[in-house]
Tab-separated table of C-alpha atoms in Angstrom:
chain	number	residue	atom	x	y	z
A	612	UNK	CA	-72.618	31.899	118.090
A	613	UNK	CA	-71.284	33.647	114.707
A	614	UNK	CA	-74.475	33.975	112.591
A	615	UNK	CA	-72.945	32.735	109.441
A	616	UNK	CA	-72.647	29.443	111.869
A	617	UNK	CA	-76.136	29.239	113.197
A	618	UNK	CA	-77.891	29.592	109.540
A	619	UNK	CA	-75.617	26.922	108.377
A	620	UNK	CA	-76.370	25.366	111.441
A	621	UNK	CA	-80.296	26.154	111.566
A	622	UNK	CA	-80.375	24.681	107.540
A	623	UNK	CA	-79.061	21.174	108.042
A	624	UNK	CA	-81.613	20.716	110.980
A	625	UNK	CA	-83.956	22.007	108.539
A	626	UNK	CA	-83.419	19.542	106.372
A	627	UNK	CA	-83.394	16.780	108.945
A	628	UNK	CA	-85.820	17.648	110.851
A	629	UNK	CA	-88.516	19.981	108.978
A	630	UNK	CA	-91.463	20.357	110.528
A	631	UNK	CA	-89.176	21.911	114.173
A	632	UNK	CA	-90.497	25.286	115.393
A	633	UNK	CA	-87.482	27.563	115.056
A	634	UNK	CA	-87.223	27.538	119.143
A	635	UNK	CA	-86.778	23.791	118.655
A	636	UNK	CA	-83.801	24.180	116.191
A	637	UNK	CA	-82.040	27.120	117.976
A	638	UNK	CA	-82.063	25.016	121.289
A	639	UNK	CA	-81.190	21.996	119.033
A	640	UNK	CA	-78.208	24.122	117.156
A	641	UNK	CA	-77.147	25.667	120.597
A	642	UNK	CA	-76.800	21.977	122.519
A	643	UNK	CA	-74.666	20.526	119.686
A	644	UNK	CA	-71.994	23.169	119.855
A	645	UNK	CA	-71.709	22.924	123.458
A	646	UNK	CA	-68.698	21.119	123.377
A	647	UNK	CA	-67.132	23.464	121.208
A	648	UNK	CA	-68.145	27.095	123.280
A	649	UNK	CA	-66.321	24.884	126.440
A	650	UNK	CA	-63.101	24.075	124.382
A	651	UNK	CA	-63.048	27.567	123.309
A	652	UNK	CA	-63.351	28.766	126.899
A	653	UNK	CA	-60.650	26.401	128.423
A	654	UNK	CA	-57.990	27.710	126.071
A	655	UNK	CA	-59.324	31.756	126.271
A	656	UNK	CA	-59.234	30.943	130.177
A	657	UNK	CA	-57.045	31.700	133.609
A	658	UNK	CA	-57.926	29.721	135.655
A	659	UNK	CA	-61.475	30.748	137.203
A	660	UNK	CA	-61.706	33.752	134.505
A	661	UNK	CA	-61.340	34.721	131.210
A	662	UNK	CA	-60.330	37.885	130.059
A	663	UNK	CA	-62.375	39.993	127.489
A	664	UNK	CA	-60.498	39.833	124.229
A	665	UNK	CA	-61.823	43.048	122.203
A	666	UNK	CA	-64.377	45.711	122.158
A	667	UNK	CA	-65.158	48.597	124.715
A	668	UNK	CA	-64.768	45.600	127.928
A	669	UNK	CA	-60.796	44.814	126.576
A	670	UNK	CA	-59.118	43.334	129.582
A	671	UNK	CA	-62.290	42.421	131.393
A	672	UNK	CA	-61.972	39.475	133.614
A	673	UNK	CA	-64.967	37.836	133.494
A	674	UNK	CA	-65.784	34.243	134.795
A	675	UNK	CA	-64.697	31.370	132.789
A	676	UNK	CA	-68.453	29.946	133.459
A	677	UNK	CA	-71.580	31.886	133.759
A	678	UNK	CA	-75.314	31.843	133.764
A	679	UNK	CA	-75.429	35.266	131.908
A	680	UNK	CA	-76.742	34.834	127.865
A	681	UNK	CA	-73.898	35.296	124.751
A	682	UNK	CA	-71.011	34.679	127.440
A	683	UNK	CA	-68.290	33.156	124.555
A	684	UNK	CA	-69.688	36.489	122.595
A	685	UNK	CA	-68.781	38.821	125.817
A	686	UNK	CA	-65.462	37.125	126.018
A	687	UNK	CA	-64.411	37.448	122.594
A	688	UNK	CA	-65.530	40.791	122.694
A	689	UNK	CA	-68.268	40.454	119.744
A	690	UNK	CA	-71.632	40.793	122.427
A	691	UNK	CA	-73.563	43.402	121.490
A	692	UNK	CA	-71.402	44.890	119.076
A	693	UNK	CA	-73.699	47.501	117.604
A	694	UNK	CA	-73.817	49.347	120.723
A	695	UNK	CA	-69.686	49.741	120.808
A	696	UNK	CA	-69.750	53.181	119.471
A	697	UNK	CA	-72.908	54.255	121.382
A	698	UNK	CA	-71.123	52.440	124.396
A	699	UNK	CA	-67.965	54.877	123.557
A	700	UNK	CA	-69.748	57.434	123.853
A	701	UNK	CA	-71.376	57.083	127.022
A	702	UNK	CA	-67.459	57.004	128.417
A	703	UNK	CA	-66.624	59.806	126.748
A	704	UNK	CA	-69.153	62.110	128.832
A	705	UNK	CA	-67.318	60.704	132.187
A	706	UNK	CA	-70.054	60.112	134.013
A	707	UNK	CA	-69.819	60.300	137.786
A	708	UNK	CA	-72.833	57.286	138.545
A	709	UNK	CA	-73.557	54.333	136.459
A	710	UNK	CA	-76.990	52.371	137.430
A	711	UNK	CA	-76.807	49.069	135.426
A	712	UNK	CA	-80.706	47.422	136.241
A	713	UNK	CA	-80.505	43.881	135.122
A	714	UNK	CA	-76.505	43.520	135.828
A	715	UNK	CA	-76.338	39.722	135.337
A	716	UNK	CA	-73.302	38.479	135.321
A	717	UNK	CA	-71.396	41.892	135.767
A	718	UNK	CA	-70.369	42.974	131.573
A	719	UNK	CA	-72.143	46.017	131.486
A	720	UNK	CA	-71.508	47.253	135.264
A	721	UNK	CA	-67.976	46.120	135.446
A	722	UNK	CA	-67.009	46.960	131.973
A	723	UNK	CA	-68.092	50.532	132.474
A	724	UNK	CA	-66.931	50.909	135.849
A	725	UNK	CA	-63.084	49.627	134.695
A	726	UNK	CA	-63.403	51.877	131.991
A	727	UNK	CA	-64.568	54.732	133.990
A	728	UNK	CA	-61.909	54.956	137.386
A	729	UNK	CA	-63.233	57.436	138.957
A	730	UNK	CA	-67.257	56.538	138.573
A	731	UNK	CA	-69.301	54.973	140.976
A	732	UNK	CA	-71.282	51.992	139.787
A	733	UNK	CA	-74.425	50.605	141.062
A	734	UNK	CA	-76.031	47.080	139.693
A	735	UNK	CA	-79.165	45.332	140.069
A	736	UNK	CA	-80.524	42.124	139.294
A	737	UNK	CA	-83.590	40.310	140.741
A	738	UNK	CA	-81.327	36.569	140.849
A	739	UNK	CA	-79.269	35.981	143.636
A	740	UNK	CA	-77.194	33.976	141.114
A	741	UNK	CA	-76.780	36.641	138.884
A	742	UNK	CA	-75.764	39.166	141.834
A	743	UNK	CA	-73.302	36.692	143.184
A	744	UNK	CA	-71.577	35.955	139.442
A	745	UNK	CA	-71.984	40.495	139.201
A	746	UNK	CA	-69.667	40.511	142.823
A	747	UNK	CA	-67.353	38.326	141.697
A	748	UNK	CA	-66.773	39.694	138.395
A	749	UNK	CA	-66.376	43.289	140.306
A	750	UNK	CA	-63.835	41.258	142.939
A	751	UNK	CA	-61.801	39.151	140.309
A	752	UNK	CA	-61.046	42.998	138.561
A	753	UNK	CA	-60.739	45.580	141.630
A	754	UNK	CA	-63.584	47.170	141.160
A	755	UNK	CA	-64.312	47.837	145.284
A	756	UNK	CA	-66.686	50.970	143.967
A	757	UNK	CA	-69.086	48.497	142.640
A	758	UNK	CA	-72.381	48.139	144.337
A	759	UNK	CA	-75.165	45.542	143.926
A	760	UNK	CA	-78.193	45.535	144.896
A	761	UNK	CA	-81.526	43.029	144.357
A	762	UNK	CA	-84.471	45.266	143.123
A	763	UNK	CA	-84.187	48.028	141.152
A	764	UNK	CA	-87.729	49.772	142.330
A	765	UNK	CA	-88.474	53.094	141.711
A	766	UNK	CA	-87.464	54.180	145.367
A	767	UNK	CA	-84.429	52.610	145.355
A	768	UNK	CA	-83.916	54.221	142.004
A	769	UNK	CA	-84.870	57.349	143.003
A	770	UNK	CA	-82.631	57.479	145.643
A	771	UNK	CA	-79.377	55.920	143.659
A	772	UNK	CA	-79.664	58.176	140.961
A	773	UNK	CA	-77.883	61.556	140.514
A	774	UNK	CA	-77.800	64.184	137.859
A	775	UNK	CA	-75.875	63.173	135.153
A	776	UNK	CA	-76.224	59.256	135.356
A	777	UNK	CA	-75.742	56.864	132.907
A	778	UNK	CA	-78.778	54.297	133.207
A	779	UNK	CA	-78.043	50.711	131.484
A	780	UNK	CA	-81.442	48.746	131.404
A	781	UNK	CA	-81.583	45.351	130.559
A	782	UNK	CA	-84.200	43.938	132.276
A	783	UNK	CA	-86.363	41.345	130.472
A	784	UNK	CA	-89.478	42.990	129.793
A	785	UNK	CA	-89.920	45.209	133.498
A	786	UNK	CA	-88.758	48.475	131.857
A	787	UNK	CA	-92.264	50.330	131.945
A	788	UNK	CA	-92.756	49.412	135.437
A	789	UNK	CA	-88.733	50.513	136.579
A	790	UNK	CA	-88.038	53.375	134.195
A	791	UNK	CA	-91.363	55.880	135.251
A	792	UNK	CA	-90.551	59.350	135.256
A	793	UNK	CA	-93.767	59.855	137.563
A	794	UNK	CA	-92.355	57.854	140.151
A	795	UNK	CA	-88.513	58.886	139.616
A	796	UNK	CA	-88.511	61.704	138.428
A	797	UNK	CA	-84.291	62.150	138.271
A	798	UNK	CA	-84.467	59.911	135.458
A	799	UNK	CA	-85.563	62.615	133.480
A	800	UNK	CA	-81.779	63.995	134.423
A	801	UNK	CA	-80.287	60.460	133.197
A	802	UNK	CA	-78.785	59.015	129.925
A	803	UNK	CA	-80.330	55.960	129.475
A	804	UNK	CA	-79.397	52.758	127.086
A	805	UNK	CA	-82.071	50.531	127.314
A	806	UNK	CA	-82.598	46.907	125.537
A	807	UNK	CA	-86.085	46.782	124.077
């Protein structure tokens, strides 16, 4: 949701309802424009998927419907937006292997990999949901080279990873257990991005 929006939004409940814990009102704020994130999807939609409208992702098909967080954001091509240039630059070094841990729906490992032809691309995600919504996201744009996988532990880390890897870690709080030099040590090869 456009911040300007939410504040607004996040005042008037304020005033109706004053004593709400801020969870309360976000969750409040977030169910009443519901109807209005669908309607926006049905006309930005293709049937099943939506294509990415802007940002690094352009051209993106992603799913129409998804369980992954900010998806009208991702489609509009607005999610995240103060990693675009950092993003850039990350495809600028042509990597050869990009390890997305905590894929979800597929942005991040399927953006990359269209944008980079001729890398490989690895994802994982803990949620068979999430893995499922990654595949078809990597299906509904050609992306065959796309790979996902459940855990991302350090062995299976340490054995995906090669010199030169981009790492993309968004992984809800499991970061110091997954990105341990001690127990893989090529990350210390890697570039990582990693949501804190």
């Amino acid at each position: 949701m456009h911040p300007f929006i939410e504040r607004l939004g996040l005042a008037a409940l304020r005033r109706l309802a004053p004593r709400a814990s801020d969870s309360f009102a976000r969750q409040a704020l977030y169910i009443a424009s519901s109807p209005l994130v669908d309607r926006t999807l049905d006309r930005l939609a293709d049937g099943r998927h939506a294509a990415v409208r802007g940002g690094p992702f352009a051209g993106l098909k992603m799913l129409k419907q998804s369980s992954g967080t900010s998806h009208v954001a991702k489609i509009l091509g607005t999610y995240e937006a103060q990693l675009h240039g950092w993003i850039e630059r990350v495809i600028a070094a042509s990597p050869g292997l990009i390890v997305n841990v905590g894929c979800g729906d597929g942005y991040y490992l399927c953006g990359m990999a269209l944008r980079l032809p001729l890398a490989q691309a690895i994802g994982f995600d803990t949620d068979p949901l999430c893995r499922r919504e990654a595949a078809e996201t990597a299906a509904a744009n050609g992306l065959a080279r796309v790979r996902i996988e459940a855990e991302a532990t350090p062995a299976a880390l340490q054995a995906a990873l090669v010199d030169g890897t981009i790492v993309i870690v968004d992984c809800e709080g499991a970061e110091g257990d997954i990105l341990d030099p001690a127990r893989t040590p090529r990350l210390q090869t890697c570039t990582m991005l990693i949501e804190l």
